[in-house]
Amino acid sequence: MANGLTILGISGSLRAKSFNTFALRAAAELAPKDVRIVHADISDLPLYNEDMRAAGYPAPAERLRGQVRTADGVLLVSPEYNYSVPGVLKNAIDWVSRPPDPPFSGKPAGIMGASNGLFGTARGQHHLRQVCQAVNLLVMARPEVMIPKAGEKFDADGRVIDAHTHDVIVRFMAALADWVRRFRA
Ligand code: FNR
């Protein structure tokens, strides 16, 4: 998009009916018109191995690094696993974090999360913010999106069926677009 924004969306869950992937899709649909969300596929990334990197980035890692590099911003939508960041997402972040020219550094970002529990990934999001600090992803502080009891907020096809959740995502995506635009100026 010439004047629009491209935001790379990464779901922290590989599950086919993932509530977080549902939330990422909803974010794409409810984003301002000039925002395009590109969904990253992190399912084929190997486990991070420094020997492998030294021999040359594997194709899935190189692809993800390129997608981050060309995006105006990043949207991480992730469950909380054992109060923290799921391994698949941390692994993806680790692949993108390394030299040359670490692609996350200086990129604006947003975080959302959905869980079946009452806290909507609140604890995991704090850990994720800490990781983002390490790779110099510039995460918008507010608004926060923590979707609790996610099973009640989406239908079987992943559509948002809860009015409050719908409105929260609309507000979040408008704020994220403003946040990302600030860094492009
Ligand atoms: C969970 N779940 C979970 N929920 C939570 O609120 N806090 C937690 O610490 C955890 N820990 C956790 C660990 C592991 C290994 C799994 C598989 C699950 C439950 C989690 O919120 C639920 O499975 C969500 O549906 C996962 O997100 P997706 O896959 O629907 O996006």
Short mmCIF file of N, CA and C in Angstrom, two decimals, residues 69-142:
data_model
loop_
_atom_site.label_atom_id
_atom_site.label_comp_id
_atom_site.label_asym_id
_atom_site.label_seq_id
_atom_site.Cartn_x
_atom_site.Cartn_y
_atom_site.Cartn_z
N ARG A 69 11.10 -7.13 8.21
CA ARG A 69 11.87 -5.99 7.71
C ARG A 69 11.01 -5.07 6.85
N THR A 70 10.16 -5.66 6.00
CA THR A 70 9.39 -4.82 5.07
C THR A 70 8.09 -4.29 5.68
N ALA A 71 7.68 -4.83 6.84
CA ALA A 71 6.44 -4.36 7.46
C ALA A 71 6.67 -3.02 8.16
N ASP A 72 5.60 -2.23 8.23
CA ASP A 72 5.69 -0.96 8.98
C ASP A 72 5.62 -1.23 10.48
N GLY A 73 4.99 -2.32 10.86
CA GLY A 73 4.85 -2.64 12.28
C GLY A 73 4.52 -4.11 12.47
N VAL A 74 4.45 -4.52 13.71
CA VAL A 74 4.25 -5.94 14.05
C VAL A 74 3.11 -6.05 15.07
N LEU A 75 2.27 -7.07 14.89
CA LEU A 75 1.20 -7.35 15.85
C LEU A 75 1.37 -8.78 16.36
N LEU A 76 1.63 -8.92 17.65
CA LEU A 76 1.79 -10.24 18.26
C LEU A 76 0.51 -10.59 19.00
N VAL A 77 -0.10 -11.71 18.64
CA VAL A 77 -1.35 -12.13 19.29
C VAL A 77 -1.10 -13.53 19.84
N SER A 78 -1.06 -13.61 21.15
CA SER A 78 -0.54 -14.87 21.71
C SER A 78 -1.27 -15.35 22.95
N PRO A 79 -1.38 -16.68 23.08
CA PRO A 79 -1.83 -17.23 24.36
C PRO A 79 -0.74 -17.09 25.41
N GLU A 80 -1.12 -17.42 26.62
CA GLU A 80 -0.17 -17.50 27.73
C GLU A 80 -0.01 -18.99 28.03
N TYR A 81 1.21 -19.47 28.02
CA TYR A 81 1.47 -20.86 28.41
C TYR A 81 2.22 -20.84 29.73
N ASN A 82 1.62 -21.44 30.74
CA ASN A 82 2.27 -21.50 32.05
C ASN A 82 2.79 -20.13 32.50
N TYR A 83 1.90 -19.15 32.36
CA TYR A 83 2.13 -17.77 32.77
C TYR A 83 3.17 -17.06 31.91
N SER A 84 3.52 -17.60 30.75
CA SER A 84 4.60 -16.99 29.98
C SER A 84 4.33 -17.09 28.48
N VAL A 85 5.38 -16.85 27.69
CA VAL A 85 5.29 -16.80 26.23
C VAL A 85 5.39 -18.23 25.68
N PRO A 86 4.47 -18.66 24.82
CA PRO A 86 4.59 -20.01 24.24
C PRO A 86 5.93 -20.17 23.51
N GLY A 87 6.46 -21.38 23.59
CA GLY A 87 7.75 -21.66 22.96
C GLY A 87 7.79 -21.33 21.49
N VAL A 88 6.70 -21.61 20.76
CA VAL A 88 6.74 -21.36 19.31
C VAL A 88 6.93 -19.87 19.00
N LEU A 89 6.32 -19.02 19.82
CA LEU A 89 6.47 -17.58 19.58
C LEU A 89 7.86 -17.11 19.99
N LYS A 90 8.33 -17.58 21.13
CA LYS A 90 9.67 -17.20 21.59
C LYS A 90 10.72 -17.65 20.57
N ASN A 91 10.52 -18.85 20.03
CA ASN A 91 11.43 -19.38 19.02
C ASN A 91 11.45 -18.47 17.79
N ALA A 92 10.27 -18.04 17.36
CA ALA A 92 10.19 -17.16 16.19
C ALA A 92 10.91 -15.84 16.47
N ILE A 93 10.67 -15.29 17.66
CA ILE A 93 11.32 -14.02 18.02
C ILE A 93 12.83 -14.21 18.04
N ASP A 94 13.29 -15.34 18.55
CA ASP A 94 14.74 -15.59 18.61
C ASP A 94 15.35 -15.62 17.20
N TRP A 95 14.66 -16.26 16.25
CA TRP A 95 15.19 -16.30 14.88
C TRP A 95 15.30 -14.91 14.27
N VAL A 96 14.32 -14.05 14.59
CA VAL A 96 14.31 -12.71 13.98
C VAL A 96 15.30 -11.78 14.68
N SER A 97 15.67 -12.14 15.90
CA SER A 97 16.43 -11.19 16.75
C SER A 97 17.92 -11.08 16.40
N ARG A 98 18.43 -12.01 15.60
CA ARG A 98 19.87 -12.11 15.43
C ARG A 98 20.39 -11.26 14.27
N PRO A 99 21.71 -10.97 14.26
CA PRO A 99 22.28 -10.18 13.17
C PRO A 99 22.31 -10.96 11.85
N PRO A 100 22.55 -10.33 10.71
CA PRO A 100 22.84 -8.90 10.57
C PRO A 100 21.56 -8.06 10.58
N ASP A 101 21.72 -6.82 11.02
CA ASP A 101 20.64 -5.84 10.96
C ASP A 101 19.35 -6.41 11.55
N PRO A 102 19.33 -6.72 12.85
CA PRO A 102 18.15 -7.38 13.47
C PRO A 102 16.84 -6.67 13.12
N PRO A 103 15.94 -7.37 12.40
CA PRO A 103 14.78 -6.69 11.80
C PRO A 103 13.76 -6.11 12.79
N PHE A 104 13.67 -6.65 14.00
CA PHE A 104 12.71 -6.10 14.95
C PHE A 104 13.14 -4.73 15.49
N SER A 105 14.43 -4.48 15.47
CA SER A 105 14.94 -3.32 16.20
C SER A 105 14.36 -2.00 15.67
N GLY A 106 13.67 -1.30 16.54
CA GLY A 106 13.09 0.00 16.20
C GLY A 106 11.70 -0.09 15.56
N LYS A 107 11.16 -1.31 15.41
CA LYS A 107 9.82 -1.45 14.81
C LYS A 107 8.75 -1.20 15.86
N PRO A 108 7.71 -0.46 15.50
CA PRO A 108 6.56 -0.34 16.40
C PRO A 108 5.75 -1.63 16.43
N ALA A 109 5.16 -1.92 17.58
CA ALA A 109 4.45 -3.20 17.73
C ALA A 109 3.27 -3.07 18.68
N GLY A 110 2.37 -4.04 18.56
CA GLY A 110 1.25 -4.14 19.49
C GLY A 110 1.11 -5.59 19.94
N ILE A 111 0.50 -5.76 21.12
CA ILE A 111 0.31 -7.10 21.68
C ILE A 111 -1.16 -7.28 22.05
N MET A 112 -1.71 -8.42 21.65
CA MET A 112 -3.04 -8.82 22.10
C MET A 112 -2.94 -10.27 22.56
N GLY A 113 -3.92 -10.70 23.35
CA GLY A 113 -3.91 -12.11 23.76
C GLY A 113 -5.28 -12.57 24.17
N ALA A 114 -5.53 -13.87 23.98
CA ALA A 114 -6.80 -14.49 24.37
C ALA A 114 -6.51 -15.78 25.09
N SER A 115 -7.25 -16.01 26.17
CA SER A 115 -7.08 -17.28 26.88
C SER A 115 -8.43 -17.76 27.40
N ASN A 116 -8.47 -19.02 27.76
CA ASN A 116 -9.69 -19.57 28.34
C ASN A 116 -9.87 -19.14 29.78
N GLY A 117 -8.80 -18.68 30.39
CA GLY A 117 -8.84 -18.30 31.80
C GLY A 117 -9.45 -16.92 32.01
N LEU A 118 -9.43 -16.50 33.27
CA LEU A 118 -10.05 -15.23 33.65
C LEU A 118 -9.16 -14.02 33.37
N PHE A 119 -7.86 -14.24 33.22
CA PHE A 119 -6.94 -13.10 33.14
C PHE A 119 -6.55 -12.73 31.72
N GLY A 120 -7.03 -13.51 30.74
CA GLY A 120 -6.86 -13.11 29.34
C GLY A 120 -5.42 -12.91 28.90
N THR A 121 -4.50 -13.67 29.43
CA THR A 121 -3.05 -13.64 29.11
C THR A 121 -2.29 -12.50 29.79
N ALA A 122 -2.86 -11.91 30.82
CA ALA A 122 -2.20 -10.77 31.48
C ALA A 122 -0.77 -11.11 31.92
N ARG A 123 -0.58 -12.29 32.47
CA ARG A 123 0.76 -12.65 32.98
C ARG A 123 1.72 -12.91 31.82
N GLY A 124 1.23 -13.62 30.81
CA GLY A 124 2.07 -13.90 29.65
C GLY A 124 2.46 -12.63 28.91
N GLN A 125 1.54 -11.66 28.85
CA GLN A 125 1.84 -10.41 28.14
C GLN A 125 2.97 -9.65 28.81
N HIS A 126 3.05 -9.73 30.13
CA HIS A 126 4.16 -9.04 30.80
C HIS A 126 5.49 -9.66 30.41
N HIS A 127 5.52 -10.98 30.33
CA HIS A 127 6.77 -11.64 29.89
C HIS A 127 7.08 -11.28 28.45
N LEU A 128 6.04 -11.24 27.62
CA LEU A 128 6.26 -10.93 26.20
C LEU A 128 6.81 -9.51 26.04
N ARG A 129 6.30 -8.59 26.84
CA ARG A 129 6.82 -7.22 26.76
C ARG A 129 8.30 -7.17 27.13
N GLN A 130 8.68 -7.98 28.09
CA GLN A 130 10.09 -8.03 28.50
C GLN A 130 10.96 -8.54 27.35
N VAL A 131 10.49 -9.57 26.65
CA VAL A 131 11.23 -10.11 25.50
C VAL A 131 11.32 -9.05 24.40
N CYS A 132 10.21 -8.34 24.19
CA CYS A 132 10.19 -7.30 23.15
C CYS A 132 11.21 -6.20 23.47
N GLN A 133 11.38 -5.92 24.74
CA GLN A 133 12.38 -4.92 25.13
C GLN A 133 13.77 -5.38 24.71
N ALA A 134 14.04 -6.67 24.87
CA ALA A 134 15.37 -7.21 24.53
C ALA A 134 15.67 -7.04 23.05
N VAL A 135 14.65 -7.17 22.20
CA VAL A 135 14.89 -7.10 20.75
C VAL A 135 14.56 -5.71 20.20
N ASN A 136 14.30 -4.76 21.11
CA ASN A 136 14.00 -3.37 20.74
C ASN A 136 12.78 -3.23 19.85
N LEU A 137 11.78 -4.09 20.09
CA LEU A 137 10.46 -3.87 19.50
C LEU A 137 9.78 -2.81 20.35
N LEU A 138 9.23 -1.79 19.73
CA LEU A 138 8.69 -0.66 20.48
C LEU A 138 7.18 -0.87 20.65
N VAL A 139 6.82 -1.49 21.76
CA VAL A 139 5.44 -1.94 21.97
C VAL A 139 4.58 -0.81 22.55
N MET A 140 3.45 -0.60 21.89
CA MET A 140 2.46 0.37 22.39
C MET A 140 2.02 -0.05 23.80
N ALA A 141 2.01 0.92 24.72
CA ALA A 141 1.67 0.59 26.11
C ALA A 141 0.17 0.35 26.29
N ARG A 142 -0.62 1.20 25.70
CA ARG A 142 -2.07 1.12 25.81
C ARG A 142 -2.74 1.49 24.50
#
